[in-house]
Structures are given as C-alpha cells and as structure tokens.
Coordinates of N, CA, C and O in Angstrom, one line a residue:
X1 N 71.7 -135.5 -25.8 CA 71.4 -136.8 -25.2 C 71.0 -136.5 -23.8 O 71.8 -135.9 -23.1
X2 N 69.8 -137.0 -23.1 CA 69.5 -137.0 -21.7 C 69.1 -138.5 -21.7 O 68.7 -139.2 -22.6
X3 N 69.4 -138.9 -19.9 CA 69.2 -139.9 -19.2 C 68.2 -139.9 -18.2 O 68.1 -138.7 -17.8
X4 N 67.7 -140.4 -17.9 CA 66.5 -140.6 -17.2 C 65.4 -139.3 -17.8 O 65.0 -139.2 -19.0
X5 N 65.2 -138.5 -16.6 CA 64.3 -137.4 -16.4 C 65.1 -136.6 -17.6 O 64.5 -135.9 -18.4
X6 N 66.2 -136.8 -17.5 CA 67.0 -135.4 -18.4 C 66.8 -134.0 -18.5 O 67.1 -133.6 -17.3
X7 N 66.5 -133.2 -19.1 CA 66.6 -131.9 -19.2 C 65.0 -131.6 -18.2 O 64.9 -130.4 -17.8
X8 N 64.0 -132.6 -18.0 CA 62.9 -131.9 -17.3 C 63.3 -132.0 -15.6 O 62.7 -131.4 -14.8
X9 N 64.4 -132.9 -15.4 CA 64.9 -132.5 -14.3 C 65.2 -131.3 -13.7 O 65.2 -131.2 -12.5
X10 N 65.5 -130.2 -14.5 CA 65.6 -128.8 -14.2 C 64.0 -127.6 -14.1 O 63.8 -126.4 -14.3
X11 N 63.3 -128.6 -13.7 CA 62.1 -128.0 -13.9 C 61.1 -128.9 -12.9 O 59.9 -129.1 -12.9
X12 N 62.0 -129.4 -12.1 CA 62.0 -130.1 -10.6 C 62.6 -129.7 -9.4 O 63.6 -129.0 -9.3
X13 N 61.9 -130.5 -8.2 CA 62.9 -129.5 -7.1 C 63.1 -130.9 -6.7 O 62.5 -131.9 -6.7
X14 N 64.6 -130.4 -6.2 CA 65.3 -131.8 -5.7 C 64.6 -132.8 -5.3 O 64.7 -133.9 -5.8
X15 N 63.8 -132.5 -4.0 CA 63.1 -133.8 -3.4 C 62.4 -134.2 -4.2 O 62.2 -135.4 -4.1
X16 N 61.6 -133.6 -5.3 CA 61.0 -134.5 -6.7 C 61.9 -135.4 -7.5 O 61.4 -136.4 -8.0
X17 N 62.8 -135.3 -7.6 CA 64.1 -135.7 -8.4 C 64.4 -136.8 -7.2 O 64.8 -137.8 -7.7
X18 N 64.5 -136.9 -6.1 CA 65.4 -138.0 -5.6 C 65.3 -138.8 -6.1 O 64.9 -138.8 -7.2
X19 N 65.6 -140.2 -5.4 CA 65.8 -141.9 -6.1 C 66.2 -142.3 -4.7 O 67.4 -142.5 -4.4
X20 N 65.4 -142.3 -4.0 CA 65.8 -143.5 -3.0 C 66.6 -145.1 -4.0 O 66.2 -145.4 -5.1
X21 N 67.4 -145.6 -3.3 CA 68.3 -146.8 -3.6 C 67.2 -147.5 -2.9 O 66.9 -147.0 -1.8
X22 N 66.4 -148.9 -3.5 CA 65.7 -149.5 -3.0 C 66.3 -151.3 -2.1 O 65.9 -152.1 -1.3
X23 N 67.5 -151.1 -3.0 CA 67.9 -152.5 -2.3 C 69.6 -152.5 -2.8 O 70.2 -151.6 -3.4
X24 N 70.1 -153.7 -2.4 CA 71.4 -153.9 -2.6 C 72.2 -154.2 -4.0 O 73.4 -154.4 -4.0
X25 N 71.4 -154.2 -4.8 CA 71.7 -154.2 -6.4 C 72.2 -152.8 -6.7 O 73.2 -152.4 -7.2
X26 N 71.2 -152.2 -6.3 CA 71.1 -150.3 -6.5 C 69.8 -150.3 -7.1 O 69.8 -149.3 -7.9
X27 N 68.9 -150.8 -7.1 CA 68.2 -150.1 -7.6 C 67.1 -149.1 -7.1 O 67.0 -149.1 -5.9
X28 N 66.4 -148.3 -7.9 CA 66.0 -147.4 -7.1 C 65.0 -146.8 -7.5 O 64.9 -146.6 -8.7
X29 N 64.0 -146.2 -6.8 CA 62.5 -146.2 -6.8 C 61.8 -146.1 -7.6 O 61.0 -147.0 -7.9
X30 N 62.2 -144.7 -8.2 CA 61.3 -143.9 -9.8 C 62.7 -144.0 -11.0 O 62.5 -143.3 -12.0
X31 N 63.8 -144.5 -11.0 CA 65.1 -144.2 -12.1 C 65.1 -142.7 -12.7 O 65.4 -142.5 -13.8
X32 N 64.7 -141.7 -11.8 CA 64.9 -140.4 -12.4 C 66.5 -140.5 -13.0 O 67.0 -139.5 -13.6
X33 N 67.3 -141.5 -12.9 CA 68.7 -141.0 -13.1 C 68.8 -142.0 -14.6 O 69.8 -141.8 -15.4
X34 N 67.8 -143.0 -15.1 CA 67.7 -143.7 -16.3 C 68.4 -144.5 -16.0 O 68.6 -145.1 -17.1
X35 N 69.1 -145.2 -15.1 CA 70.2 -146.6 -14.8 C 71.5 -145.8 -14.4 O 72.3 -146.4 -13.7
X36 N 71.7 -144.3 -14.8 CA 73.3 -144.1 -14.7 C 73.4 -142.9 -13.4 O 72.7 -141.9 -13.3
X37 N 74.5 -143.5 -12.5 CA 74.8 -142.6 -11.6 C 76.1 -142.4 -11.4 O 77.0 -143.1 -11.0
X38 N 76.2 -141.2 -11.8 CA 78.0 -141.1 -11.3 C 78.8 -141.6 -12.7 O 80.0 -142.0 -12.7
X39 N 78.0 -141.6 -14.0 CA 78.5 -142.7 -15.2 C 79.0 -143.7 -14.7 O 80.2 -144.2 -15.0
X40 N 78.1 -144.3 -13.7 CA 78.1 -145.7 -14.1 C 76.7 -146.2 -13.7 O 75.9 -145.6 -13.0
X41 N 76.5 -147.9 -14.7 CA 75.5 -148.2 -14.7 C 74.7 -148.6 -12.7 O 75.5 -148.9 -11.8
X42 N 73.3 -148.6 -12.4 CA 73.1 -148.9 -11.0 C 72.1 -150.0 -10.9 O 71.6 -150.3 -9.8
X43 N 72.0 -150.4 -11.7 CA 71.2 -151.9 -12.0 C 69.9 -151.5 -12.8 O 69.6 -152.5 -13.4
X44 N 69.0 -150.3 -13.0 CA 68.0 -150.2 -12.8 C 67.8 -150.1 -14.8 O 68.8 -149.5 -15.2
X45 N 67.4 -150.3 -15.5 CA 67.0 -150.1 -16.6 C 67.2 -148.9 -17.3 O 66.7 -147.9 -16.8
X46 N 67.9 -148.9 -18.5 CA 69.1 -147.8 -18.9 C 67.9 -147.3 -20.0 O 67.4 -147.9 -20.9
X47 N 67.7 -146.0 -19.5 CA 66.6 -144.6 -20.3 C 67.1 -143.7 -20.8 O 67.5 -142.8 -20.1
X48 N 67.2 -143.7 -22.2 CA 68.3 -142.4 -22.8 C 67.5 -142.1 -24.1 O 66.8 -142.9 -24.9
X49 N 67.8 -140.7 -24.2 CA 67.0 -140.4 -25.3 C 68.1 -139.5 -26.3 O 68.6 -138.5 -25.8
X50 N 68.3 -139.7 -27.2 CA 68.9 -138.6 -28.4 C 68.0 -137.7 -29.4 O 66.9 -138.0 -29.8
X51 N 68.7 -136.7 -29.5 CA 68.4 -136.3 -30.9 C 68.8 -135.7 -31.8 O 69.2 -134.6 -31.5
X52 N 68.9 -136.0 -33.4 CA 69.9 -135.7 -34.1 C 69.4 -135.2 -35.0 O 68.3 -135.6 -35.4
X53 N 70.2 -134.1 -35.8 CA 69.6 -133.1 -36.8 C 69.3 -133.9 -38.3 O 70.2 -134.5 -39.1
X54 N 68.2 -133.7 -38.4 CA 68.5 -134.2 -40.3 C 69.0 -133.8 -40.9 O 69.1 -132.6 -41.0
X55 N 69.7 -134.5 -41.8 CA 71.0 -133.9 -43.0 C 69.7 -132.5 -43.9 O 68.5 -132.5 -44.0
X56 N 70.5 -131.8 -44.2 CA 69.7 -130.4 -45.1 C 69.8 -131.1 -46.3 O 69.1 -130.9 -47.3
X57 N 70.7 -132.0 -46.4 CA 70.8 -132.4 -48.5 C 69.7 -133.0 -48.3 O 69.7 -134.0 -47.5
X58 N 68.4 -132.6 -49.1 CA 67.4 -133.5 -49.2 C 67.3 -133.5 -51.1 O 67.9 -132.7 -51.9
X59 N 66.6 -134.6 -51.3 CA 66.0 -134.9 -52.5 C 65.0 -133.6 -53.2 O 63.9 -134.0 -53.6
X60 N 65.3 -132.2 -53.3 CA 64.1 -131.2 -53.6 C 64.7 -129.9 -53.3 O 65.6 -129.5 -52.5
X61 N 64.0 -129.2 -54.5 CA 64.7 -128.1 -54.7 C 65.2 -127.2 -53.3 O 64.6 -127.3 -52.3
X62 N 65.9 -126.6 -53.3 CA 66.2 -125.4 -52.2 C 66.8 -124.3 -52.3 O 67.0 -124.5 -53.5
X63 N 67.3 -123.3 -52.2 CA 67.8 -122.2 -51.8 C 68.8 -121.8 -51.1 O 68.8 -121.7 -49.9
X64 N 69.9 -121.4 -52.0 CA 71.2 -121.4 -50.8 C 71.5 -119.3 -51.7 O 70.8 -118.5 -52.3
X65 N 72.8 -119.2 -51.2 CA 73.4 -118.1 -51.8 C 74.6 -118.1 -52.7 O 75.6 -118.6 -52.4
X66 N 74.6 -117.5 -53.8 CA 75.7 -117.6 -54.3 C 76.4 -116.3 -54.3 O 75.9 -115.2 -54.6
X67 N 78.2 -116.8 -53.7 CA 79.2 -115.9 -53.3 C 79.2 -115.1 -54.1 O 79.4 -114.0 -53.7
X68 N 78.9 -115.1 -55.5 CA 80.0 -114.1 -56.4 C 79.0 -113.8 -57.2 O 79.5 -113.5 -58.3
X69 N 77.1 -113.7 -57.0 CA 76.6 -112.6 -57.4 C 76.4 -112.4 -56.2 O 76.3 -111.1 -56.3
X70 N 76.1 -112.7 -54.6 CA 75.2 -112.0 -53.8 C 73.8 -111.9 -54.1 O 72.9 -111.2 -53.6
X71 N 73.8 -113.1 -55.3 CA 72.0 -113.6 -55.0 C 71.6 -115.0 -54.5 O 72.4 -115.9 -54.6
X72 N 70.1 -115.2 -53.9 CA 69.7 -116.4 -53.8 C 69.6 -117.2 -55.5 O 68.9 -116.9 -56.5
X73 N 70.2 -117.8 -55.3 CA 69.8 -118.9 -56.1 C 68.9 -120.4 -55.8 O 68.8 -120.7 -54.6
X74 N 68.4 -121.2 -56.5 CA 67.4 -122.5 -56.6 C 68.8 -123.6 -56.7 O 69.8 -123.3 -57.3
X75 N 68.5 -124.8 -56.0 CA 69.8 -125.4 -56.7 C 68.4 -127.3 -56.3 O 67.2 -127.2 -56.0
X76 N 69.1 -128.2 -56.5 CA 68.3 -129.3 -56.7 C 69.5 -130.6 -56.3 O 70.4 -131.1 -57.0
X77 N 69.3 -130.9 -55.0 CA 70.5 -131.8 -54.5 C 69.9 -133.5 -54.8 O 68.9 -133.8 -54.3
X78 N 70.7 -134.3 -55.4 CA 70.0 -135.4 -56.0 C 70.8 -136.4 -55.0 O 71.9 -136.1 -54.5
X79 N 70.1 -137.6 -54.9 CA 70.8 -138.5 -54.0 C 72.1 -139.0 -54.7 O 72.0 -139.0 -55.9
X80 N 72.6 -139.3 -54.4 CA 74.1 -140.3 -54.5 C 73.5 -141.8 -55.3 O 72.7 -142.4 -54.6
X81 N 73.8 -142.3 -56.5 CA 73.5 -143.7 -56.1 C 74.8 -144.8 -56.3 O 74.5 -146.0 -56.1

C-alpha cells in the first residue's frame, strides 16, 4: 500500500518531494504525501494505491508436486459452488 507519491518518492530528492502547507486547513501544494501526514488525515484529498496478489486456485488445469512420489503432477481446481 502507498500514499501519495509512494514508493516513487524514493527516486526523488527531497526538495522534489516537499509540500509546502498552502493555507490553514493544511493543505498543500502538489499532496506528494496523498492527504496523510504523520497518519493523520491534512485536509487535502486522500491518494492511496494497493495491491493484492491473485488467489493461484484458478478455474484450469495446473501443476503442483506430489510429496510421496517427488513428481509433478496435473491437478484441476474447480470453483466452489
């Protein structure tokens, strides 16, 4: 999960990254920080990005190992209904 700039902040030099505070709300110039400073919100519009792995049980054949020959085997994972 990153907030504002997030992880390409590290591929910035500070003074690119600042945020001037533009007024008394908090808000602030470019939101490199995505709304959150210090975990907590600063008035400015909250920018957050996730990302989450897809489940591997899909609908189609695949390939796992089986313990007790030490071969690959085919197996075929069906949805739940």
């Amino acid at each position: 999960m990153e907030f504002g700039t997030g992880f390409a902040a590290a591929r910035m030099f500070g003074s690119q990254h600042n945020d001037a505070i533009e007024n008394m709300e908090g808000h602030t110039r470019t939101n490199h920080a995505g709304g959150v400073v210090g975990g907590i919100t600063n008035g400015n519009e909250l920018v957050y990005r996730i990302a989450i792995k897809p489940t591997s049980s899909t609908p189609k054949e695949q390939k796992t190992l089986n313990w007790e020959t030490g071969e690959q085997e085919s197996f075929f994972c069906q949805r739940a209904s």
